[in-house]
Coordinates of C-alpha atoms and ligand atoms in Angstrom, one line a residue:
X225 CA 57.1 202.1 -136.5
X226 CA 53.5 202.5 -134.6
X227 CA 50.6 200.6 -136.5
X228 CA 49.0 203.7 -138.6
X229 CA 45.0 204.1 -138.1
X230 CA 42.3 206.6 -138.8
X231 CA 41.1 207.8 -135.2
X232 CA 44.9 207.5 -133.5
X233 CA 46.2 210.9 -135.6
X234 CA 49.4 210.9 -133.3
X235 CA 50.7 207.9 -135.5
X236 CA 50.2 210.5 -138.6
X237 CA 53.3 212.9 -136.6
X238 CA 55.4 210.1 -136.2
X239 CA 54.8 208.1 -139.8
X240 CA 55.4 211.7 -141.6
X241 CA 58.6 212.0 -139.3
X242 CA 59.6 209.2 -140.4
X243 CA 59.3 209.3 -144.4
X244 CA 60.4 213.3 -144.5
X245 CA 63.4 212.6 -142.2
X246 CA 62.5 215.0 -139.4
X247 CA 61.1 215.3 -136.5
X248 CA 58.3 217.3 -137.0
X249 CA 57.8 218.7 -133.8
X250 CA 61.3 220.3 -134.5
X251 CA 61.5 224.2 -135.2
X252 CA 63.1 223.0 -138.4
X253 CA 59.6 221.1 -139.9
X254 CA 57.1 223.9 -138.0
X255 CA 59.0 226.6 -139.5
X256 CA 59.1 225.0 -143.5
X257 CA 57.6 221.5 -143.7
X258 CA 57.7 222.2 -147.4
X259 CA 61.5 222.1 -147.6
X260 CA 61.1 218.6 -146.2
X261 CA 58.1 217.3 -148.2
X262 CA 60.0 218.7 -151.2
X263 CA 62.5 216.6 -150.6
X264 CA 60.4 213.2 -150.6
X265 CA 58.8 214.0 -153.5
X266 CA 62.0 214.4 -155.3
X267 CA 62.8 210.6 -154.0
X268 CA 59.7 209.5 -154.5
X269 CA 57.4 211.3 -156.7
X270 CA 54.0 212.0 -155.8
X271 CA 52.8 208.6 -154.4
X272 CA 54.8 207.3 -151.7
X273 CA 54.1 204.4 -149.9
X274 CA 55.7 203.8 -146.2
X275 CA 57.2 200.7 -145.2
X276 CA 53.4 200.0 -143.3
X277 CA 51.7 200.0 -145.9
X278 CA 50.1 203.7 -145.6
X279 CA 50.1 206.1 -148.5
X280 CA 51.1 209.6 -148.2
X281 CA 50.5 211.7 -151.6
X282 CA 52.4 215.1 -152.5
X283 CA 50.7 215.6 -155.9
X284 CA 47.8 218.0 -157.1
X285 CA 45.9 215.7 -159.1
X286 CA 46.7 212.5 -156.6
X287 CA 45.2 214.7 -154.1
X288 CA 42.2 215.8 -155.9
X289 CA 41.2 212.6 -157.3
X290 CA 41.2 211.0 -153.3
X291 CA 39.3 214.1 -152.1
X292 CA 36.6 213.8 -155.4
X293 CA 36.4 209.9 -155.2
X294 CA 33.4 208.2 -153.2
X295 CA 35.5 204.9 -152.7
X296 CA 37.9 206.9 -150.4
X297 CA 36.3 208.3 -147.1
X298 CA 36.0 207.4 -143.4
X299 CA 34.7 203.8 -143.0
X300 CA 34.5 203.1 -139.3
X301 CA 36.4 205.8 -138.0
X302 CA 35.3 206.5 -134.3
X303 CA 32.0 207.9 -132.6
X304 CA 32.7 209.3 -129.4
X305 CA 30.0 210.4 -126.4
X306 CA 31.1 213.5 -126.3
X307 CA 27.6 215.1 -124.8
X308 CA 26.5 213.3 -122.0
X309 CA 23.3 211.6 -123.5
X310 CA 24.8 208.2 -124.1
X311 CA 24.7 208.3 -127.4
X312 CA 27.9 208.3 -129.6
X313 CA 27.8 211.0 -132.6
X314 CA 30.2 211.8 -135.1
X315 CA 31.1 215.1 -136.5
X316 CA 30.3 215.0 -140.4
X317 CA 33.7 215.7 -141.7
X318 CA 34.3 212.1 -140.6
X319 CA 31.3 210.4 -141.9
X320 CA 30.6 209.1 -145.4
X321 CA 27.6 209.7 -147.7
X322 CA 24.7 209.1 -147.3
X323 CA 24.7 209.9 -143.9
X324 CA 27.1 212.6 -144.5
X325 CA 25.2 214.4 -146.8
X326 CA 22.3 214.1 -144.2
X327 CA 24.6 215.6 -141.7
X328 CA 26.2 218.7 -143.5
X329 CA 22.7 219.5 -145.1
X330 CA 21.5 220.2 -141.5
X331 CA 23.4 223.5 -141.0
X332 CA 24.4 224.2 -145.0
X333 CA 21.9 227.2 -144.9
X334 CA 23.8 229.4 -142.5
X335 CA 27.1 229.1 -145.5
X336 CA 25.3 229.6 -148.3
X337 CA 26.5 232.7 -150.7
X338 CA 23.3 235.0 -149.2
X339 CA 24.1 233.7 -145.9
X340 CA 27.7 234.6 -146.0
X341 CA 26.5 238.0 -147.9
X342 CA 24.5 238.7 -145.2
X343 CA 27.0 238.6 -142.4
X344 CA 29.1 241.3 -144.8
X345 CA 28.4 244.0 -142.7
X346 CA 28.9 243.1 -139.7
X347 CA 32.4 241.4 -140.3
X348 CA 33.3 244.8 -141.5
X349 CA 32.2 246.2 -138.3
X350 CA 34.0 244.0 -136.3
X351 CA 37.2 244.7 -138.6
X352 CA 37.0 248.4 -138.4
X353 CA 36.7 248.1 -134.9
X354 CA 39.5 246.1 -134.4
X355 CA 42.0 247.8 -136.6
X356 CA 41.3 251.5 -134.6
X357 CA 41.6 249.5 -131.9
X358 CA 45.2 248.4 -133.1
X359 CA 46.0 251.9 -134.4
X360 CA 45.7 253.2 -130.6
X361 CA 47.6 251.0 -129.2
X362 CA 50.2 251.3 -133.0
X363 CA 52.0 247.8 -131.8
X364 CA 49.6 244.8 -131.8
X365 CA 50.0 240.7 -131.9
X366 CA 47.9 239.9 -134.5
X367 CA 46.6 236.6 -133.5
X368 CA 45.6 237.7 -129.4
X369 CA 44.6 241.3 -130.5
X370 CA 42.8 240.9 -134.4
X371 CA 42.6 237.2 -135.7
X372 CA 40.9 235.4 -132.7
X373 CA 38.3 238.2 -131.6
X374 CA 37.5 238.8 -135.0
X375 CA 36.9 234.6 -135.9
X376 CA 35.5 234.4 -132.1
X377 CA 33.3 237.0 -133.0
X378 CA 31.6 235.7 -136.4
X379 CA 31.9 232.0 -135.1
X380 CA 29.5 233.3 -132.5
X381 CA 27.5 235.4 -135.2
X382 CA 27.4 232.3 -137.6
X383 CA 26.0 229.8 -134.3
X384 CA 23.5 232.3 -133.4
X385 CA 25.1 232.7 -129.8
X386 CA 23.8 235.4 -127.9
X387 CA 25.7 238.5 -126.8
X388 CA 28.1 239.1 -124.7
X389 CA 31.1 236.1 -123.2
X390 CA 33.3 237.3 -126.7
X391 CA 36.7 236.3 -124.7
X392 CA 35.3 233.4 -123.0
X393 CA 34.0 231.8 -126.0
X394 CA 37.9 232.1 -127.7
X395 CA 39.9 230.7 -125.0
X396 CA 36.9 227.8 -125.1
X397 CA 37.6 227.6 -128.7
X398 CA 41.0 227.8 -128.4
X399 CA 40.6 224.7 -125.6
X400 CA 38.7 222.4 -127.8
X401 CA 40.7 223.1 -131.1
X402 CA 44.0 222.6 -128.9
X403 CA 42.2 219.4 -127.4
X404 CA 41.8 217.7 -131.0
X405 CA 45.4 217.6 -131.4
X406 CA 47.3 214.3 -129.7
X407 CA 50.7 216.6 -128.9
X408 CA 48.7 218.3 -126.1
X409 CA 47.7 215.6 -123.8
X410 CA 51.2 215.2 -122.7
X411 CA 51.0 218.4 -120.2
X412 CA 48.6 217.5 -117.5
X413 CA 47.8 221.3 -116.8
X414 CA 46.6 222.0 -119.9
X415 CA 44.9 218.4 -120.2
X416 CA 42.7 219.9 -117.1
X417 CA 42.0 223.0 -119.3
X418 CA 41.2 221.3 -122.3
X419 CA 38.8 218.7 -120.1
X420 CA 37.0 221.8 -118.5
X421 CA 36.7 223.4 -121.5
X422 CA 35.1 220.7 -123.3
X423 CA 32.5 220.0 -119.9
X424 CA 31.9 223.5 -120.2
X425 CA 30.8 223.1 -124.6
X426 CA 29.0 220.3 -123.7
X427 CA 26.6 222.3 -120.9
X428 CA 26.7 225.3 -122.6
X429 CA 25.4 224.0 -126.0
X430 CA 23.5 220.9 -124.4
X431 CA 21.5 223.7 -122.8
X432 CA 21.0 226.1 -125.7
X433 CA 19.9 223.6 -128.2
X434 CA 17.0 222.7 -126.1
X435 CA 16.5 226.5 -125.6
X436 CA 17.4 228.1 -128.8
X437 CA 17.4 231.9 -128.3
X438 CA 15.6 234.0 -130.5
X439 CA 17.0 233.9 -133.5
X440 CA 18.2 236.9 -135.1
X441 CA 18.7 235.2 -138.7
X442 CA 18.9 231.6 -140.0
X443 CA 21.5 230.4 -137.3
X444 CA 23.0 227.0 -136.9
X445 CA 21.2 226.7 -133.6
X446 CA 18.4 227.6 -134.3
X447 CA 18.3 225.2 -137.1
X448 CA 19.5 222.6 -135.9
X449 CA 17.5 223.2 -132.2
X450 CA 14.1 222.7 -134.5
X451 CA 15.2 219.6 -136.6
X452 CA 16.1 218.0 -133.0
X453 CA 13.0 218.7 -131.0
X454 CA 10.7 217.7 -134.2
X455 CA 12.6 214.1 -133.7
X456 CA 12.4 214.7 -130.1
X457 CA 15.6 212.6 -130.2
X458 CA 18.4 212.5 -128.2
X459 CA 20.6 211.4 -131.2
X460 CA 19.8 214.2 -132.9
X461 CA 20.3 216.2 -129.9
X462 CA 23.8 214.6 -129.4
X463 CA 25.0 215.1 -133.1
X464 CA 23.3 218.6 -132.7
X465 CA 26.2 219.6 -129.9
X466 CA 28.5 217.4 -132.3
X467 CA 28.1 219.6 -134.6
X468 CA 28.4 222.7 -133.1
X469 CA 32.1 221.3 -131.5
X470 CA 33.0 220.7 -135.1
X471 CA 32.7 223.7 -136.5
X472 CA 33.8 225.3 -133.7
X473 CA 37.3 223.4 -134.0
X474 CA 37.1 223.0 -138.0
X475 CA 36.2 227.3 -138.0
X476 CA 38.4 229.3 -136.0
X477 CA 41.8 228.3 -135.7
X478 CA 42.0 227.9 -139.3
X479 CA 41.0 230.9 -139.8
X480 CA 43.0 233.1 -137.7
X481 CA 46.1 230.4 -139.4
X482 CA 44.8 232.4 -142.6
X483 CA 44.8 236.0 -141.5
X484 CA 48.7 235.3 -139.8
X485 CA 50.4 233.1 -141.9
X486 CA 48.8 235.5 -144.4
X487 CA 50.0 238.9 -143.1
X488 CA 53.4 237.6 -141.8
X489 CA 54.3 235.9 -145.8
X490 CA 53.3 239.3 -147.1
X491 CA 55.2 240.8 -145.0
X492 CA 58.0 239.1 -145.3
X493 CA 57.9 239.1 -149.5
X494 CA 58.1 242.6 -149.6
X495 CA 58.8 242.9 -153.6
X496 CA 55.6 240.5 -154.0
X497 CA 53.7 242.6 -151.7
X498 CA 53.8 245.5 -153.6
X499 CA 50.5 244.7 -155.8
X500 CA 48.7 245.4 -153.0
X501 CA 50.2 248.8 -152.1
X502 CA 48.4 249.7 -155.7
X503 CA 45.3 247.2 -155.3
X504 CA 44.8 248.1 -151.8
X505 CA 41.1 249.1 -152.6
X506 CA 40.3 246.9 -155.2
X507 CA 38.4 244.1 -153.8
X508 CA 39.6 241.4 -156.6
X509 CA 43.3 242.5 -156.2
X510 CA 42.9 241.2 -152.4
X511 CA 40.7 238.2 -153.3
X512 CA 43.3 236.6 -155.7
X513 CA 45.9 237.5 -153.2
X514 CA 44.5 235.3 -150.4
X515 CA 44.3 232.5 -152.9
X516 CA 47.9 232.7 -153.4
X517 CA 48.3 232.8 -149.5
X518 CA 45.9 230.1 -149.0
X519 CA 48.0 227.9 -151.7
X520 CA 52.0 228.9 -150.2
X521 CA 50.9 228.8 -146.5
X522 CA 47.7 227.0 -146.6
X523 CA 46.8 226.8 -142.2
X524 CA 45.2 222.8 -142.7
X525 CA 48.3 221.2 -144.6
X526 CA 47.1 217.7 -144.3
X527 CA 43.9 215.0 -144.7
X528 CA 43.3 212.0 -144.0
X529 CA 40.9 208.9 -145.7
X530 CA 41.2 205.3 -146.4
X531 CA 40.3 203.1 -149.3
X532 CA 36.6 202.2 -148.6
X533 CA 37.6 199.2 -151.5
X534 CA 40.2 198.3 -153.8
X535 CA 41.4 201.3 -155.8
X536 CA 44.2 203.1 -157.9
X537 CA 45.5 206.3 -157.1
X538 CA 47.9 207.4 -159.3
X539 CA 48.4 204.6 -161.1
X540 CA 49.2 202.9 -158.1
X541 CA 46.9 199.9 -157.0
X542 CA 45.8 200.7 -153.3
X543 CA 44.3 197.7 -151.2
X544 CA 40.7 198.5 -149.1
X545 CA 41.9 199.4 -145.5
X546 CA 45.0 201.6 -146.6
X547 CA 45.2 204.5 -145.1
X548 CA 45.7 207.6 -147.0
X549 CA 47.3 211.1 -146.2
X550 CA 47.4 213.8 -148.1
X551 CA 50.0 216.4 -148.3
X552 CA 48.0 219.4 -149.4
X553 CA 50.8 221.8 -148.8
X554 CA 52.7 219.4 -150.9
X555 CA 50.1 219.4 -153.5
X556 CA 49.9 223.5 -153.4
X557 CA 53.6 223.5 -154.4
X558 CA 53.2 220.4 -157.4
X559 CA 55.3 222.1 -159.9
X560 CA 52.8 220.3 -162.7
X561 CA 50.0 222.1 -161.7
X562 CA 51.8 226.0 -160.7
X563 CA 54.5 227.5 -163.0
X564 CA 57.7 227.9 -160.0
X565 CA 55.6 227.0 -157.3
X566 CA 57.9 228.2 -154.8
X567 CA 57.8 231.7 -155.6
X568 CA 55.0 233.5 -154.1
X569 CA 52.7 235.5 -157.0
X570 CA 49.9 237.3 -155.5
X571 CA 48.4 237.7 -159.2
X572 CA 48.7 234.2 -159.9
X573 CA 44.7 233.1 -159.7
X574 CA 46.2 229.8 -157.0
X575 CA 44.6 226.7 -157.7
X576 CA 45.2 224.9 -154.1
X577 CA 43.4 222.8 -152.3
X578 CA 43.5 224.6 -148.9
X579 CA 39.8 224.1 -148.4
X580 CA 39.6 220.3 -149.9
X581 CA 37.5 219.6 -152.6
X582 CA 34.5 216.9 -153.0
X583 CA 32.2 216.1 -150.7
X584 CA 33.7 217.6 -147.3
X585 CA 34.7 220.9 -149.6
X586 CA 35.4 223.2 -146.5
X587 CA 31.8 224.4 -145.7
X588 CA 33.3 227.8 -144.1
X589 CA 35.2 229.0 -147.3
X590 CA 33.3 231.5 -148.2
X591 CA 33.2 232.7 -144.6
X592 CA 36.9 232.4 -144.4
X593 CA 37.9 234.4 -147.6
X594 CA 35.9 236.7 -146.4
X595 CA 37.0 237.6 -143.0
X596 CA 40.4 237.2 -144.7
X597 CA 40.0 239.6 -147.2
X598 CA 38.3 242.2 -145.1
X599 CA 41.0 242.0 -142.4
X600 CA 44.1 242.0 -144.4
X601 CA 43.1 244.9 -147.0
X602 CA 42.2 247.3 -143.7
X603 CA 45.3 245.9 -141.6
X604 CA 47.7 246.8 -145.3
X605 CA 46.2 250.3 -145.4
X606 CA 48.2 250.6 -142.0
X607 CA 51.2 250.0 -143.7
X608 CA 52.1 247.2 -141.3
X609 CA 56.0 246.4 -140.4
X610 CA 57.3 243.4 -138.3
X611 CA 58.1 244.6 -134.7
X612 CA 59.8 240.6 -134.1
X613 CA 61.6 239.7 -137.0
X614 CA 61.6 235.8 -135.6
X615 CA 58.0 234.4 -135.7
X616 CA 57.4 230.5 -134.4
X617 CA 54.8 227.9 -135.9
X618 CA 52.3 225.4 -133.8
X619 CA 53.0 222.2 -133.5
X620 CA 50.1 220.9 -134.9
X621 CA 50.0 219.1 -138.1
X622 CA 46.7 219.4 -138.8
X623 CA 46.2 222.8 -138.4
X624 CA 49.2 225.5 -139.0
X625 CA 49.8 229.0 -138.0
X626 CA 52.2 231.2 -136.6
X627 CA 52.2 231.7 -132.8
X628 CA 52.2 235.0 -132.3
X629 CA 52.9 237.7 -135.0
X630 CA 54.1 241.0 -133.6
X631 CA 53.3 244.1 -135.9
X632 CA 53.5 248.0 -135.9
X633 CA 50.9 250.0 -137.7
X634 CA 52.6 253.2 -139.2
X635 CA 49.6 254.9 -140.7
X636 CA 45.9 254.8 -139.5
X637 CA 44.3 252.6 -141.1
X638 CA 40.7 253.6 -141.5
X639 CA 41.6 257.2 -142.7
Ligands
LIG117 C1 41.1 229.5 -143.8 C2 40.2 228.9 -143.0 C3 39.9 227.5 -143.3 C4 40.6 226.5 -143.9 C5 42.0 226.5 -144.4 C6 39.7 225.3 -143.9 C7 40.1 224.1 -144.4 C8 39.3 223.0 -144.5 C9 39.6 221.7 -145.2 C10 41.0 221.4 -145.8 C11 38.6 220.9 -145.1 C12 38.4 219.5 -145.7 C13 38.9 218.4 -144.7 C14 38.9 217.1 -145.4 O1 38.5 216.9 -146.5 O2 39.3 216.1 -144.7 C15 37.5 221.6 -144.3 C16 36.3 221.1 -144.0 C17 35.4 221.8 -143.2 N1 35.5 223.1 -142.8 FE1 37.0 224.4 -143.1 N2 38.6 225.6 -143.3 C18 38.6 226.9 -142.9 C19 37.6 227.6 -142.3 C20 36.4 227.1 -141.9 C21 35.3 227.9 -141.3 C22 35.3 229.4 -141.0 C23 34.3 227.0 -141.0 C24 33.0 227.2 -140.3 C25 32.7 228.1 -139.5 C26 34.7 225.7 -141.5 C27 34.0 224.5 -141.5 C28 34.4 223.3 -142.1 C29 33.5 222.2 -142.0 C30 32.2 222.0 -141.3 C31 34.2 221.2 -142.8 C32 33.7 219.7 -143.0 C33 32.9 219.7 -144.2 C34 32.5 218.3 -144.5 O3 33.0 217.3 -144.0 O4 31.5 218.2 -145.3 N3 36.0 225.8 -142.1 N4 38.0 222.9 -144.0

């Protein structure tokens, strides 16, 4: 058994592989990890401790009160130089309050409610567009030809990037999210791509943080350009690019995880689905059902923290140092919490933890849910059918979603 540390995430593949029984890299675990996670709760209920020492929980309200309590968090986890200036800087979904607070505070204003409000019109541009798009062509792949542009294209929006480089600003995306995950190093090829993408971030952002465009609307930066050169600091100028990787990577695979996984269960629980042939206009009819999709398929199935002191979770006592993961999957499906949790209800009102909770409460939600919404009510008036019955799931633990997701439109879908 490797040694089991925040900061060295492959150990988290191997120390779930281990208490689940599977190798989760296998088509088996990518394709239903709940089948296996199910299974380890039923042994062990929903605390389990591993033979190191680390605790993995499967329960809603284990899970919630780890994500809500301040003696959990990130203690030293690791800064890394990723910007050139020599100064380390750490993303704030892996630093604790105060100085997390400090951190998220400096962009909070562009995901604010008015904020996200704001950006309404536009996403629906950029979803109409794409779905006439789709209707030419009738036979699309949902992730390449709807999710990514339409996640690239509001990331983008959201930064304050200016216009034009759409595709090369996904397949840098793409690089950097691909590049947090340990699985990937192993190909030197695509090492070389990840390592030029992230040179490429780094110059790119370095360069427009000390030149902010114009801004076209309370940007992150823009924002985060004028808190730096009021410090005149390059360690606000390195967490300034920090930032900007992290929501990159914490922003757009996740959600094109939501708009797939999303479409392909619906379409593949075609009695369930059927609310939505008759709520296909209403907007609350498609906002519960992307709650229920966010709780049965939820794209980040896991977090990590450690015990900042001694602490009980559970009722079980949990030593400072332990490590922590939570199985948020596992906690969407806790049958104390969700009457037959396995069955997918898209009237249900989910109560999941697909965005967290606490203090790192997923700062892109409402960005998220909307994009979501938007794209899977016009893509279901085009009375989509699967054209590849077998789909395939990343490998990535941290962040799931189907590969590719084949679909025909039948009807147009803006008339
Ligand atoms: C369906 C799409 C998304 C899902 C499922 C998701 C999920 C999550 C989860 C589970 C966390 C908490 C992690 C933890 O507590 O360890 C989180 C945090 C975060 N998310 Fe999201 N996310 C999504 C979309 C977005 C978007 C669109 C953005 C921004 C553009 C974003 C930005 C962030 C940030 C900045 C954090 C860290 C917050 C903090 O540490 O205070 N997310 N997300």
């Amino acid at each position: 058994m490797q040694s089991t540390r925040v900061g060295n995430p492959v150990s988290w593949y191997d120390l779930i592989a281990e208490q689940v029984d599977c190798d989760t890299s296998s088509e088996a675990y990518r394709a239903d990890p709940n089948r296996f996670t199910e299974a380890l709760r039923e042994r062990s209920g929903p605390v389990h401790r591993t033979p190191s020492g680390v605790l993995l929980l499967l329960g809603h309200a284990e899970c919630a009160e780890v994500l809500r309590d301040p003696r959990f968090g990130h203690g030293a986890a690791t800064a890394r130089d990723i910007t050139g200036y020599g100064v380390p800087a750490r993303s704030f979904l892996l630093t604790d309050p105060p100085e997390h607070d400090r951190q998220r505070g400096t962009v909070s204003g562009a995901f604010t409610a008015r904020a996200t409000a704001r950006l309404t019109p536009s996403v629906e541009g950029y979803v109409r567009d794409l779905v006439e798009a789709a209707w030419q062509r009738r036979e699309v792949d949902v992730v390449a030809d709807l999710a990514r542009p339409l996640a690239a294209s509001v990331l983008r929006d959201v930064l304050g990037l200016p216009p034009g480089g759409e595709d090369h600003f996904g397949d840098m995306a793409e690089l950097l999210v691909r590049g947090m995950d340990p699985r990937e190093s192993g190909d030197p090829a695509v090492r070389d791509r990840i390592a030029g993408a992230r040179t490429d971030f780094v110059r790119t952002f370095s360069r427009l943080l000390r030149r902010p465009p114009e801004d076209r609307g309370p940007s992150v930066i823009g924002g985060l350009a004028r808190a730096a050169a009021r410090q005149d600091d390059p360690v606000r100028l390195s967490e300034a690019v920090a930032t900007c990787g992290q929501l990159i990577a914490a922003g757009y695979e996740t959600t094109v995880g939501l708009i797939a996984n999303g479409l392909h269960t619906l379409l593949t629980h075609p009695e369930e689905s059927r609310v939505l042939d008759a709520g296909r206009d209403d907007a609350d009819v498609i906002a519960t059902a992307v709650e229920e999709l966010l709780r049965y398929e939820p794209p980040v199935p896991i977090a990590v923290r450690t015990a900042l002191t001694d602490a009980r979770v559970g009722g079980t006592a949990v030593p400072a140092g332990t490590i922590i993961t939570l199985l948020l999957n596992a906690a969407n499906r806790d049958p104390l919490v969700h009457a037959r949790p396995h069955r997918l209800d898209l009237r249900r009102g989910a109560r999941h933890l697909a965005f967290g909770l606490g203090s790192h409460f997923c700062l892109g939600a409402p960005l998220a849910r909307l994009e979501a919404q938007l794209m899977l009510r016009a893509l279901w008036r085009g009375r989509p059918e699967l054209a590849e019955e077998h789909v395939t799931y990343t490998v990535g633990l941290v962040a799931r979603r189907v590969e590719r997701l084949r679909v025909r439109l039948t009807r147009c879908p803006t008339s």
